[in-house]
Tab-separated table of C-alpha atoms and ligand atoms in Angstrom:
chain	number	residue	atom	x	y	z
A	1	MET	CA	0.000	0.000	0.000
A	2	LYS	CA	0.998	3.621	-0.336
A	3	ILE	CA	0.198	5.332	2.957
A	4	ALA	CA	0.506	9.106	3.368
A	5	VAL	CA	1.002	10.853	6.689
A	6	LEU	CA	-0.679	14.263	6.562
A	7	SER	CA	1.753	16.288	8.616
A	8	ARG	CA	3.326	19.703	8.369
A	9	ASN	CA	6.651	18.573	9.786
A	10	PRO	CA	8.436	15.336	8.811
A	11	LYS	CA	10.826	15.793	11.748
A	12	LEU	CA	8.163	15.443	14.472
A	13	TYR	CA	8.455	12.274	16.590
A	14	SER	CA	4.937	11.069	15.664
A	15	THR	CA	5.468	11.639	11.932
A	16	LYS	CA	8.859	9.907	11.953
A	17	ARG	CA	7.528	6.909	13.887
A	18	LEU	CA	4.541	6.508	11.554
A	19	VAL	CA	6.812	6.650	8.468
A	20	GLU	CA	9.131	4.070	10.080
A	21	ALA	CA	6.209	1.753	10.873
A	22	ILE	CA	4.788	2.079	7.329
A	23	GLU	CA	8.156	1.104	5.789
A	24	GLN	CA	8.811	-1.646	8.359
A	25	ARG	CA	5.571	-3.325	7.392
A	26	GLY	CA	6.545	-3.316	3.714
A	27	HIS	CA	4.474	-0.354	2.484
A	28	THR	CA	5.478	2.890	0.795
A	29	SER	CA	5.230	6.122	2.778
A	30	GLN	CA	4.836	9.763	1.850
A	31	VAL	CA	4.619	12.763	4.140
A	32	ILE	CA	2.186	15.303	2.710
A	33	ASP	CA	1.883	18.810	4.097
A	34	HIS	CA	-1.899	19.264	4.071
A	35	LEU	CA	-1.540	23.050	3.973
A	36	LYS	CA	0.257	22.741	0.628
A	37	CYS	CA	-2.532	20.668	-0.930
A	38	ASP	CA	-4.905	22.323	-3.395
A	39	ILE	CA	-8.459	21.033	-3.330
A	40	VAL	CA	-10.038	20.993	-6.785
A	41	MET	CA	-13.418	19.685	-7.866
A	42	ASP	CA	-15.610	19.600	-10.951
A	43	GLU	CA	-18.317	17.333	-12.332
A	44	ASN	CA	-15.758	14.593	-12.978
A	45	GLY	CA	-14.939	14.336	-9.341
A	46	PRO	CA	-12.719	15.599	-6.557
A	47	TYR	CA	-8.913	15.964	-6.882
A	48	ILE	CA	-6.003	17.005	-4.752
A	49	PHE	CA	-2.976	18.758	-6.235
A	50	TYR	CA	0.309	18.626	-4.360
A	51	ASN	CA	3.427	20.370	-5.652
A	52	GLY	CA	1.546	21.044	-8.887
A	53	LYS	CA	0.661	17.381	-9.543
A	54	ALA	CA	-2.601	15.499	-9.002
A	55	LEU	CA	-2.293	12.888	-6.211
A	56	LYS	CA	-3.472	9.602	-7.657
A	57	ASP	CA	-1.768	6.643	-6.075
A	58	ILE	CA	-2.448	7.083	-2.326
A	59	ASP	CA	-4.309	4.153	-0.719
A	60	ALA	CA	-4.655	5.512	2.811
A	61	VAL	CA	-3.955	8.658	4.799
A	62	ILE	CA	-3.131	9.214	8.471
A	63	PRO	CA	-4.252	12.738	9.400
A	64	ARG	CA	-2.031	14.549	11.908
A	65	ILE	CA	-3.870	17.853	11.835
A	66	GLY	CA	-2.720	20.606	14.180
A	67	ALA	CA	-5.386	22.466	16.167
A	68	SER	CA	-4.546	25.791	14.492
A	69	VAL	CA	-5.324	24.453	11.003
A	70	THR	CA	-8.394	22.335	11.695
A	71	PHE	CA	-10.567	23.950	9.013
A	72	TYR	CA	-8.159	23.537	6.097
A	73	GLY	CA	-6.762	20.240	7.369
A	74	THR	CA	-10.179	18.601	7.674
A	75	ALA	CA	-11.172	19.921	4.220
A	76	VAL	CA	-8.141	18.067	2.793
A	77	VAL	CA	-8.966	14.874	4.727
A	78	ARG	CA	-12.572	15.102	3.503
A	79	GLN	CA	-11.341	15.485	-0.080
A	80	PHE	CA	-9.288	12.275	0.285
A	81	GLU	CA	-12.400	10.551	1.648
A	82	MET	CA	-14.398	11.799	-1.356
A	83	MET	CA	-11.679	10.303	-3.583
A	84	LYS	CA	-12.316	6.961	-1.799
A	85	VAL	CA	-8.919	7.047	-0.113
A	86	PHE	CA	-9.119	5.386	3.305
A	87	SER	CA	-8.549	7.800	6.179
A	88	ALA	CA	-7.389	6.370	9.513
A	89	VAL	CA	-9.357	9.158	11.206
A	90	ASP	CA	-12.716	10.372	9.922
A	91	SER	CA	-12.743	14.067	8.922
A	92	LEU	CA	-16.070	14.666	10.653
A	93	ALA	CA	-14.759	13.096	13.864
A	94	ILE	CA	-11.735	15.434	13.805
A	95	THR	CA	-14.065	18.439	13.486
A	96	ARG	CA	-16.187	17.205	16.402
A	97	SER	CA	-13.238	16.512	18.677
A	98	ARG	CA	-11.717	19.949	18.136
A	99	ASP	CA	-14.642	21.756	19.706
A	100	LYS	CA	-14.701	21.240	23.502
A	101	LEU	CA	-18.381	22.169	23.791
A	102	ARG	CA	-19.533	19.926	20.939
A	103	SER	CA	-17.444	17.026	22.294
A	104	LEU	CA	-18.916	17.356	25.775
A	105	GLN	CA	-22.449	17.529	24.326
A	106	ILE	CA	-21.836	14.245	22.483
A	107	LEU	CA	-20.180	12.558	25.484
A	108	SER	CA	-23.002	13.665	27.772
A	109	ARG	CA	-25.659	12.341	25.381
A	110	SER	CA	-23.826	9.013	25.303
A	111	GLY	CA	-23.761	8.699	29.086
A	112	VAL	CA	-19.965	9.026	29.360
A	113	GLY	CA	-18.750	10.445	32.694
A	114	ILE	CA	-17.723	14.112	32.377
A	115	PRO	CA	-17.243	16.940	34.884
A	116	LYS	CA	-20.430	19.002	35.134
A	117	THR	CA	-20.071	21.769	32.550
A	118	ALA	CA	-22.018	24.937	31.704
A	119	PHE	CA	-22.001	27.292	28.744
A	120	THR	CA	-23.812	30.584	28.567
A	121	ASN	CA	-24.304	33.140	25.868
A	122	TYR	CA	-23.901	36.126	28.098
A	123	SER	CA	-23.459	36.154	31.851
A	124	ARG	CA	-24.013	39.954	32.320
A	125	GLY	CA	-21.516	40.006	35.106
A	126	ASP	CA	-23.726	37.991	37.460
A	127	ASN	CA	-22.897	34.534	38.697
A	128	LYS	CA	-26.121	32.779	37.654
A	129	VAL	CA	-24.265	30.417	35.359
A	130	LEU	CA	-21.950	29.481	38.197
A	131	LYS	CA	-24.944	28.140	40.119
A	132	HIS	CA	-25.291	25.314	37.581
A	133	ILE	CA	-21.896	24.048	38.667
A	134	GLY	CA	-22.355	24.624	42.383
A	135	ARG	CA	-19.749	27.048	43.570
A	136	ALA	CA	-16.082	27.928	43.239
A	137	PRO	CA	-13.465	26.613	42.808
A	138	VAL	CA	-14.435	26.280	39.184
A	139	VAL	CA	-12.449	25.630	36.014
A	140	ILE	CA	-12.919	28.071	33.122
A	141	LYS	CA	-11.803	26.976	29.652
A	142	LEU	CA	-11.478	28.556	26.261
A	143	LEU	CA	-13.556	26.553	23.784
A	144	GLU	CA	-10.625	25.836	21.513
A	145	GLY	CA	-7.622	25.935	23.833
A	146	THR	CA	-4.916	23.248	23.690
A	147	GLN	CA	-1.975	22.133	25.804
A	148	GLY	CA	-3.536	23.596	28.923
A	149	LEU	CA	-3.428	27.183	27.632
A	150	GLY	CA	-6.685	28.975	28.368
A	151	VAL	CA	-7.579	26.634	31.262
A	152	VAL	CA	-8.023	28.713	34.416
A	153	LEU	CA	-8.797	27.670	37.990
A	154	ALA	CA	-10.931	30.330	39.685
A	155	GLU	CA	-10.774	29.792	43.444
A	156	THR	CA	-13.678	32.039	44.446
A	157	ASP	CA	-17.068	32.944	42.961
A	158	LYS	CA	-15.871	36.530	42.549
A	159	ALA	CA	-12.751	35.491	40.664
A	160	ALA	CA	-14.849	33.197	38.425
A	161	THR	CA	-17.290	36.007	37.573
A	162	SER	CA	-14.427	38.402	36.769
A	163	VAL	CA	-12.618	35.891	34.560
A	164	VAL	CA	-15.806	35.100	32.609
A	165	GLU	CA	-16.472	38.832	32.233
A	166	ALA	CA	-12.908	39.438	31.037
A	167	PHE	CA	-13.183	36.741	28.370
A	168	GLU	CA	-16.601	38.046	27.316
A	169	SER	CA	-15.207	41.550	26.879
A	170	LEU	CA	-12.753	40.033	24.390
A	171	ASN	CA	-15.617	38.242	22.616
A	172	THR	CA	-14.057	34.927	23.608
A	173	ARG	CA	-16.323	32.054	24.493
A	174	VAL	CA	-15.657	29.894	27.523
A	175	ILE	CA	-17.148	26.939	29.371
A	176	LEU	CA	-17.342	26.624	33.143
A	177	GLN	CA	-16.586	23.281	34.678
A	178	GLU	CA	-16.762	21.641	38.072
A	179	PHE	CA	-13.234	21.379	39.542
A	180	ILE	CA	-12.275	17.772	40.275
A	181	GLU	CA	-9.961	18.443	43.177
A	182	GLU	CA	-9.365	14.798	44.057
A	183	ALA	CA	-7.666	14.260	40.668
A	184	GLY	CA	-4.703	15.919	42.385
A	185	GLY	CA	-3.254	17.628	39.310
A	186	ALA	CA	-3.065	14.334	37.412
A	187	ASP	CA	-4.961	12.848	34.491
A	188	LEU	CA	-5.012	9.584	32.540
A	189	ARG	CA	-4.407	9.264	28.812
A	190	ALA	CA	-5.706	6.115	27.127
A	191	PHE	CA	-4.490	5.565	23.577
A	192	ILE	CA	-7.067	3.759	21.502
A	193	VAL	CA	-6.638	2.046	18.162
A	194	ASP	CA	-9.593	0.288	16.583
A	195	GLY	CA	-11.670	-0.304	19.696
A	196	LYS	CA	-8.755	-1.411	21.890
A	197	VAL	CA	-6.680	0.427	24.481
A	198	VAL	CA	-3.111	-0.107	23.225
A	199	GLY	CA	-1.451	1.851	26.023
A	200	ALA	CA	-2.235	4.112	28.951
A	201	MET	CA	-0.291	6.565	31.053
A	202	LYS	CA	-0.798	8.810	34.031
A	203	ARG	CA	0.352	12.404	33.708
A	204	GLN	CA	1.148	14.340	36.835
A	205	GLY	CA	1.403	18.133	36.739
A	206	LYS	CA	4.422	19.803	38.239
A	207	GLU	CA	4.295	20.831	41.910
A	208	GLY	CA	1.492	23.329	42.600
A	209	GLU	CA	-0.033	22.990	39.106
A	210	PHE	CA	-3.563	21.616	38.611
A	211	ARG	CA	-2.953	21.055	34.893
A	212	SER	CA	-1.123	17.833	34.063
A	213	ASN	CA	-0.165	18.717	30.453
A	214	LEU	CA	3.339	17.558	29.527
A	215	HIS	CA	3.763	20.924	27.765
A	216	ARG	CA	3.218	22.611	31.152
A	217	GLY	CA	6.008	20.626	32.831
A	218	GLY	CA	4.025	17.493	33.781
A	219	HIS	CA	5.555	14.025	33.602
A	220	ALA	CA	4.128	10.723	32.387
A	221	SER	CA	4.385	7.140	33.588
A	222	VAL	CA	2.838	3.891	32.392
A	223	PHE	CA	-0.537	3.143	34.036
A	224	LYS	CA	-2.836	0.148	34.244
A	225	LEU	CA	-6.421	1.291	33.734
A	226	SER	CA	-9.237	-0.110	35.863
A	227	LYS	CA	-12.116	-1.811	34.073
A	228	ALA	CA	-14.284	1.293	34.481
A	229	GLU	CA	-11.530	3.541	33.101
A	230	ARG	CA	-10.973	1.280	30.100
A	231	GLU	CA	-14.690	1.056	29.358
A	232	THR	CA	-15.148	4.814	29.692
A	233	ALA	CA	-12.235	5.511	27.310
A	234	LEU	CA	-13.530	3.060	24.704
A	235	LYS	CA	-17.068	4.429	24.918
A	236	ALA	CA	-15.775	7.999	24.553
A	237	ALA	CA	-13.751	7.204	21.414
A	238	LYS	CA	-16.659	5.258	19.948
A	239	CYS	CA	-19.282	7.956	20.439
A	240	MET	CA	-16.928	10.527	18.904
A	241	GLY	CA	-16.466	8.240	15.868
A	242	LEU	CA	-12.683	8.051	16.333
A	243	ALA	CA	-10.868	4.818	15.473
A	244	ILE	CA	-7.616	6.330	16.720
A	245	ALA	CA	-7.908	8.511	19.794
A	246	GLY	CA	-6.206	9.761	22.908
A	247	VAL	CA	-8.832	9.914	25.646
A	248	ASP	CA	-7.987	12.151	28.615
A	249	MET	CA	-9.734	11.312	31.885
A	250	LEU	CA	-9.731	12.488	35.475
A	251	GLN	CA	-9.995	10.060	38.380
A	252	SER	CA	-12.887	11.345	40.470
A	253	LYS	CA	-14.946	10.131	43.437
A	254	ARG	CA	-17.787	9.523	40.968
A	255	GLY	CA	-15.607	7.415	38.665
A	256	PRO	CA	-13.618	8.286	35.530
A	257	MET	CA	-14.508	11.600	33.883
A	258	VAL	CA	-13.550	12.379	30.321
A	259	LEU	CA	-12.053	15.794	29.624
A	260	GLU	CA	-11.194	15.466	26.009
A	261	VAL	CA	-10.927	13.015	23.128
A	262	ASN	CA	-7.922	13.838	21.001
A	263	SER	CA	-8.027	13.008	17.283
A	264	SER	CA	-4.286	13.508	16.614
A	265	PRO	CA	-2.789	12.181	19.859
A	266	GLY	CA	0.995	12.444	20.096
A	267	LEU	CA	2.981	9.204	20.015
A	268	GLU	CA	6.075	10.300	21.899
A	269	GLY	CA	4.694	10.413	25.463
A	270	ILE	CA	2.735	7.159	25.178
A	271	GLU	CA	5.440	5.139	23.353
A	272	LYS	CA	8.128	6.258	25.775
A	273	ALA	CA	5.999	5.654	28.874
A	274	THR	CA	4.615	2.264	27.782
A	275	GLU	CA	7.291	0.971	25.355
A	276	VAL	CA	4.440	-0.155	23.083
A	277	ASP	CA	4.882	0.159	19.297
A	278	VAL	CA	1.779	2.346	18.932
A	279	ALA	CA	2.777	3.440	15.399
A	280	GLY	CA	2.908	-0.226	14.341
A	281	LYS	CA	-0.584	-0.816	15.782
A	282	ILE	CA	-1.916	2.123	13.744
A	283	ILE	CA	-0.500	0.696	10.498
A	284	GLU	CA	-1.864	-2.762	11.371
A	285	TYR	CA	-5.295	-1.168	11.810
A	286	ILE	CA	-5.031	0.580	8.415
A	287	GLU	CA	-4.065	-2.654	6.643
A	288	GLU	CA	-7.062	-4.424	8.063
A	289	ALA	CA	-9.641	-1.643	7.929
A	290	SER	CA	-8.818	-0.064	4.576
A	291	SER	CA	-10.267	-3.033	2.724
A	292	ARG	CA	-13.117	-3.692	5.167
A	293	LYS	CA	-14.317	-0.109	5.470
A	294	ARG	CA	-14.007	1.285	1.973
A	295	LEU	CA	-17.340	2.872	1.129
A	296	PRO	CA	-18.952	2.988	-2.292
A	297	LYS	CA	-18.412	6.390	-3.924
A	298	ASP	CA	-21.996	7.605	-3.451
A	299	LYS	CA	-22.046	6.607	0.237
A	300	VAL	CA	-19.172	8.755	1.432
A	301	LYS	CA	-20.261	10.920	4.368
A	302	ALA	CA	-19.910	14.672	4.061
B	401	ADP	P1	-6.278	21.210	27.040
B	401	ADP	O1	-7.087	20.659	25.919
B	401	ADP	O2	-5.826	22.613	26.828
B	401	ADP	O3	-5.189	20.258	27.495
B	401	ADP	P2	-7.884	20.269	29.268
B	401	ADP	O4	-9.337	20.459	29.372
B	401	ADP	O5	-7.399	18.889	28.918
B	401	ADP	O6	-7.291	21.356	28.263
B	401	ADP	O7	-7.226	20.727	30.642
B	401	ADP	C1	-5.825	20.720	30.879
B	401	ADP	C2	-5.494	20.025	32.209
B	401	ADP	O8	-6.102	20.719	33.293
B	401	ADP	C3	-6.034	18.612	32.289
B	401	ADP	O9	-5.136	17.670	31.730
B	401	ADP	C4	-6.235	18.416	33.780
B	401	ADP	O10	-5.023	18.006	34.405
B	401	ADP	C5	-6.601	19.809	34.258
B	401	ADP	N1	-8.074	19.960	34.322
B	401	ADP	C6	-8.871	20.324	33.299
B	401	ADP	N2	-10.172	20.361	33.666
B	401	ADP	C7	-10.199	20.036	34.961
B	401	ADP	C8	-11.261	19.900	35.933
B	401	ADP	N3	-12.537	20.135	35.603
B	401	ADP	N4	-10.919	19.532	37.196
B	401	ADP	C9	-9.624	19.291	37.541
B	401	ADP	N5	-8.591	19.423	36.692
B	401	ADP	C10	-8.864	19.779	35.409
């Protein structure tokens, strides 16, 4: 097979590992910068032009779409899907997972444990919306933040109201979330490939930090999930429509609570913590699923 990794940087750990795994399993690899793809369509069908040439011989793509280029990146993935090229991650599922509010709405509908969350159009400087959560401390999050940026812990009701007001004055939308104190500045990341947890790790934030993101100085170690944690992670990935996913969960008194389902989860932290060949598992999944899941041209979802 010819398998393309859609990535802007061939030097990234995840991109390099995927290319290695593609070659190791006897396939041909290509790294394609999705931002340099032109999307062209007419009545004869959809095309993608890359470096001035139409891409014709790709059998499968692995999207590694950065959060800052979700719109263009998912348009390229969708175009591949329209061309009947198998995508390891569904374009629609990437779009869903990138929006914190939309993800939580889907998880909540599916009965997946999540911290209680509220969203309001306009709080008018009062703390009515806060009442849905209970009371401070409360976590306030930008709708499209990543790597822990734009995640604020407001310790008092007054601080929460001021932070929401400040974001509103900048026309920036936020969600308010119950603070799960007992998580102790740690979270769990379950890496899922094709309905199985292939590895899990616990990330602990640095001293005095409630956010466990590795980018914020947290560290990761291999972790054995409980049955409830495994089931929650699998259910979360499934309801989001993601065959490959990194599910982030908090350990709470009420059981595992999902924070986020990542559609381009990094391989470095999980492979180093667990010593599992996650890249190899992804290619194995593509080999098996690309034949089984190919849809007839007129059935491709948009
Ligand atoms: P991002 O997508 O920017 O990483 P998250 O929602 O995953 O944002 O939050 C970043 C980190 O902050 C999480 O990994 C977790 O450690 C901590 N955190 C987020 N929400 C809560 C919460 N409701 N209660 C306790 N800790 C939280």
